């Protein structure tokens, strides 16, 4: 008996079967993940350590090397690469494909704790690690520019008003900001004035560190009430630094303004980014693993007008790169071919 005879004798059941297959196909089509490349989750962890003021040689010897010795003892580690630059150390750890990334994360944390005694004591923050896929490029890159506001102010707006809102969207995995210049106070020491007062750069650094501390001050404990001391010794502007006393010479105080010049500046004046020929703050957006790239980008683009209205009028938000352009073209080609095959299949049937 021919296999088609069963369907010929039951036209109603055949029609219902085809309608059911069509509905299942429509539902499955709408849930298909869309990406430029196949999804491969590499068990990779990136460890970043910041040590402001240290040159690459100091970073390599005092930060990168001790951490590498500890990470080399982690089991299932297949590859380790590192980069030491001015004030920053980046170590990328790639594990075997069968290694659970959560287990690897615990092992990396244990290695960081074990290597903490070998790191410089004046590190502002301990090493920071994150689970990243170095092969995953940003799906959308935004550029914030302004003709009147400084880049430090633009970066602050990008961090507080833009990045936080975008990171709350479904499917957004990471929002990173680059090219901006964070505000800072720069102290330019005068070696001649220091030498004439019998001081060194280490004396100057120690005095500034002691005068600029944001720590708990303690509690005043009375018989009936206790008060927490809310004083804050942190200095936030260049106008607060000149009166700082560095040392006493011949019974007179030597103030910071006598041996140095204090100006408002940025943390790293050599860091910058441009959109064409205009200085800009770059916002890179990466998706969560398995998320539909087109849907995520569409959500971000629908939110951009609202975000633009919340920013000052002098700040412009532009789309620098959109990774979905080629993906959308490929999806349209697939949709066109599917539409062509449907009538051909019906005619053949």
XYZ file of C-alpha atoms in Angstrom:
349
model
C 0.000 0.000 0.000
C 1.288 3.441 -0.904
C 2.045 5.684 2.111
C 0.115 8.535 0.515
C -3.101 6.444 0.322
C -3.631 6.888 4.078
C -3.706 10.684 3.661
C -5.831 10.595 0.494
C -8.564 8.597 2.192
C -8.624 10.992 5.174
C -8.594 14.528 3.744
C -9.947 16.188 6.897
C -7.327 14.581 9.143
C -4.621 15.452 6.606
C -5.751 19.084 6.528
C -5.789 19.329 10.329
C -2.329 17.737 10.457
C -0.927 20.259 8.002
C -2.543 23.175 9.872
C -1.054 21.849 13.117
C 2.399 21.577 11.547
C 2.033 25.113 10.201
C 1.143 26.481 13.647
C 4.016 24.611 15.274
C 6.369 25.992 12.635
C 5.181 29.570 13.214
C 5.650 29.273 16.983
C 9.089 27.657 16.588
C 10.150 30.294 14.059
C 9.349 33.126 16.448
C 11.447 31.486 19.191
C 14.519 30.832 17.068
C 17.691 32.442 18.492
C 19.404 34.831 16.093
C 23.145 35.383 16.122
C 25.981 36.039 13.707
C 27.935 33.000 14.919
C 27.058 29.740 16.713
C 26.802 30.116 20.472
C 29.879 28.730 22.214
C 30.324 29.438 25.918
C 34.045 29.397 26.581
C 34.786 29.031 30.313
C 36.845 32.205 30.521
C 37.527 34.506 33.461
C 39.219 37.893 33.239
C 41.027 39.369 36.243
C 41.663 43.140 36.265
C 43.848 44.958 38.805
C 44.261 48.740 38.984
C 47.363 50.347 40.524
C 47.301 54.076 39.666
C 50.697 55.625 39.013
C 52.577 52.374 38.344
C 54.378 51.946 35.029
C 54.103 48.689 32.999
C 57.343 47.253 34.467
C 56.088 47.728 38.026
C 52.698 46.249 37.125
C 54.333 43.197 35.552
C 56.693 42.495 38.449
C 54.577 43.415 41.482
C 51.023 42.605 40.342
C 50.868 40.406 37.236
C 53.673 37.972 38.129
C 52.440 37.121 41.677
C 48.912 36.545 40.395
C 50.137 34.410 37.507
C 52.032 32.152 39.926
C 48.833 31.591 41.887
C 46.628 31.093 38.816
C 49.096 28.586 37.382
C 48.157 26.197 40.193
C 44.443 26.253 39.313
C 43.357 22.874 37.842
C 41.795 22.582 34.364
C 43.464 25.835 33.240
C 44.259 25.513 29.531
C 45.514 28.998 28.634
C 46.600 32.127 30.491
C 47.434 35.471 28.870
C 48.247 38.772 30.529
C 48.723 42.420 29.637
C 50.492 44.947 31.858
C 49.989 48.599 31.022
C 50.187 51.917 32.820
C 48.319 51.415 36.092
C 46.409 48.329 34.926
C 46.965 44.565 34.769
C 44.636 42.267 32.795
C 44.933 38.474 33.085
C 42.681 36.249 30.951
C 42.180 32.663 32.099
C 40.672 30.094 29.735
C 39.689 26.700 31.097
C 38.908 23.353 29.485
C 35.519 23.145 27.784
C 34.318 20.508 30.258
C 35.098 22.745 33.243
C 32.144 24.298 35.063
C 32.556 28.073 34.993
C 31.105 28.442 38.515
C 33.673 26.011 39.915
C 36.434 27.840 38.045
C 35.203 31.112 39.520
C 35.585 29.767 43.052
C 39.090 28.514 42.268
C 40.091 31.905 40.841
C 38.727 33.664 43.922
C 40.741 31.333 46.152
C 43.875 32.038 44.096
C 43.335 35.803 44.406
C 42.944 35.483 48.175
C 46.126 33.397 48.387
C 48.084 35.903 46.284
C 46.876 38.957 48.201
C 49.871 38.852 50.561
C 52.261 39.177 47.607
C 50.546 42.240 46.113
C 51.414 45.857 46.980
C 49.817 46.968 50.223
C 48.711 50.305 48.816
C 46.468 48.862 46.096
C 43.300 51.006 46.074
C 41.115 47.963 45.344
C 41.680 44.190 45.239
C 41.747 42.406 41.862
C 38.365 42.262 40.144
C 37.339 39.183 38.152
C 34.449 38.682 35.738
C 33.117 35.874 33.557
C 33.462 37.114 29.991
C 33.681 35.708 26.492
C 36.527 37.548 24.726
C 35.139 36.458 21.353
C 31.770 38.124 21.976
C 31.821 41.534 20.288
C 29.456 44.364 21.322
C 26.095 44.221 19.572
C 25.668 48.001 19.700
C 28.114 50.857 20.247
C 26.925 54.333 21.195
C 28.882 57.586 21.146
C 28.133 60.550 23.410
C 29.471 63.898 22.233
C 29.117 67.522 23.338
C 30.433 70.811 22.015
C 30.253 72.630 25.359
C 30.473 70.115 28.227
C 33.832 68.521 29.179
C 34.308 64.787 28.643
C 34.462 64.183 32.400
C 30.896 65.511 32.732
C 29.740 63.550 29.672
C 31.160 60.335 31.124
C 29.396 60.947 34.416
C 26.098 61.351 32.535
C 26.792 58.208 30.503
C 27.472 56.217 33.663
C 24.527 57.449 35.713
C 21.772 58.215 33.191
C 22.548 55.946 30.238
C 24.439 52.795 31.187
C 22.301 51.954 34.214
C 19.033 52.219 32.264
C 20.324 50.146 29.350
C 21.714 47.425 31.628
C 18.214 46.881 33.060
C 16.804 45.826 29.682
C 16.092 42.157 29.063
C 18.926 40.450 27.189
C 21.605 43.056 27.958
C 24.599 41.391 29.590
C 27.236 44.099 29.968
C 27.445 47.849 29.394
C 30.984 49.237 29.447
C 32.168 52.834 29.062
C 35.465 53.813 27.471
C 37.150 56.945 26.225
C 35.926 59.177 29.019
C 38.077 61.062 31.460
C 37.130 60.829 35.125
C 37.711 64.031 37.100
C 40.647 64.057 39.528
C 42.901 66.450 41.401
C 46.470 66.516 40.085
C 49.319 67.585 42.377
C 52.453 68.727 40.522
C 55.363 68.631 42.962
C 58.165 71.203 42.838
C 61.450 69.276 43.417
C 63.393 72.465 44.192
C 60.949 73.565 46.875
C 60.890 70.061 48.365
C 64.677 69.867 48.529
C 64.973 73.295 50.136
C 62.656 72.147 52.925
C 64.385 68.787 53.338
C 61.410 66.822 52.001
C 61.081 64.004 49.486
C 58.308 62.804 47.223
C 57.565 60.008 49.687
C 57.033 62.590 52.458
C 54.652 64.437 50.170
C 52.737 61.263 49.292
C 52.453 60.227 52.946
C 51.149 63.632 54.016
C 48.522 63.685 51.267
C 47.426 60.149 52.108
C 47.020 60.931 55.788
C 45.036 64.096 55.083
C 42.734 62.485 52.531
C 41.221 59.460 54.278
C 37.589 58.381 54.089
C 37.321 55.944 56.983
C 35.190 55.377 60.049
C 36.038 57.807 62.860
C 34.467 55.906 65.734
C 31.680 56.352 68.262
C 31.174 58.594 71.307
C 29.724 56.235 73.901
C 27.909 57.919 76.810
C 26.001 56.512 79.776
C 22.654 56.906 78.016
C 23.361 57.600 74.357
C 25.966 56.770 71.727
C 26.862 59.029 68.814
C 28.591 58.005 65.614
C 31.206 60.491 64.431
C 30.191 61.512 60.923
C 33.293 63.559 60.039
C 34.805 62.957 56.611
C 38.442 63.827 55.888
C 38.207 63.146 52.167
C 39.216 66.084 49.960
C 37.162 66.416 46.801
C 38.364 69.596 45.074
C 41.652 71.337 44.337
C 40.750 74.247 46.631
C 40.884 71.989 49.706
C 44.451 70.744 49.163
C 46.660 73.896 49.466
C 46.227 74.301 53.291
C 47.338 70.687 53.945
C 50.406 70.692 56.202
C 53.197 68.478 54.869
C 55.752 69.031 57.679
C 57.068 71.556 60.177
C 60.375 73.325 59.648
C 61.806 75.736 62.232
C 58.495 75.776 64.056
C 56.570 76.868 60.938
C 54.278 74.657 58.882
C 55.187 73.760 55.315
C 51.934 73.598 53.417
C 51.187 71.742 50.230
C 50.827 74.976 48.267
C 54.447 75.859 49.191
C 55.951 72.784 47.503
C 53.439 71.834 44.782
C 50.883 73.148 42.327
C 47.341 71.779 42.678
C 45.019 71.785 39.681
C 41.756 70.130 38.707
C 42.347 67.547 35.996
C 41.515 63.982 34.974
C 42.765 60.592 36.136
C 44.339 59.669 32.799
C 44.851 62.481 30.325
C 46.195 60.036 27.715
C 42.912 58.118 27.471
C 40.450 59.334 24.862
C 38.070 58.240 22.122
C 36.707 59.885 19.007
C 33.667 59.626 16.808
C 35.160 60.550 13.448
C 37.043 63.717 14.488
C 34.975 64.611 17.562
C 36.054 63.586 21.106
C 33.426 61.263 22.520
C 32.531 58.816 25.269
C 31.975 55.313 23.886
C 29.346 52.961 25.343
C 29.709 49.289 24.325
C 26.716 47.005 24.885
C 27.031 43.207 24.985
C 24.199 40.707 25.120
C 23.509 37.860 27.505
C 24.336 34.356 26.217
C 21.464 32.972 24.156
C 19.608 36.265 23.831
C 18.160 37.281 20.464
C 20.459 40.012 19.175
C 17.836 41.698 17.009
C 15.277 41.851 19.832
C 17.829 43.254 22.270
C 18.975 45.958 19.840
C 15.357 46.880 19.056
C 14.658 47.346 22.776
C 17.691 49.596 23.134
C 16.739 51.701 20.108
C 13.202 52.163 21.443
C 14.664 53.363 24.749
C 17.180 55.780 23.202
C 14.716 58.679 22.582
C 13.659 58.554 26.228
C 17.282 58.513 27.388
C 18.162 61.388 25.056
C 15.382 63.512 26.541
C 16.736 62.905 30.067
C 20.209 64.185 29.099
C 21.165 67.862 28.767
C 20.522 69.353 25.371
C 24.270 69.795 24.795
C 24.844 66.012 24.847
C 24.146 64.037 21.683
C 23.754 60.246 21.523
C 24.699 58.606 18.218
C 24.811 54.987 17.099
C 28.408 54.278 16.139
C 28.160 50.595 15.155
C 25.209 48.230 14.859
C 26.104 44.563 14.656
C 22.591 43.576 13.617
C 22.747 45.148 10.154
C 24.335 42.101 8.518
C 22.231 39.769 10.663
C 19.013 41.482 9.583
C 20.052 41.148 5.924
C 20.685 37.425 6.402
C 17.338 36.943 8.155
C 15.532 38.721 5.314
C 17.166 36.391 2.798
C 16.055 33.372 4.827
C 12.513 34.730 5.068
C 12.430 35.341 1.318
C 13.571 31.783 0.596
C 10.971 30.386 2.990
C 8.245 32.333 1.209
C 9.452 30.913 -2.114
C 9.459 27.339 -0.890
C 5.902 27.453 0.454
C 4.091 27.763 -2.935
C 6.547 25.361 -4.561
C 5.812 22.769 -1.886
C 2.058 23.274 -2.265
C 2.275 22.819 -6.045
C 4.357 19.674 -5.653
C 1.862 18.273 -3.172
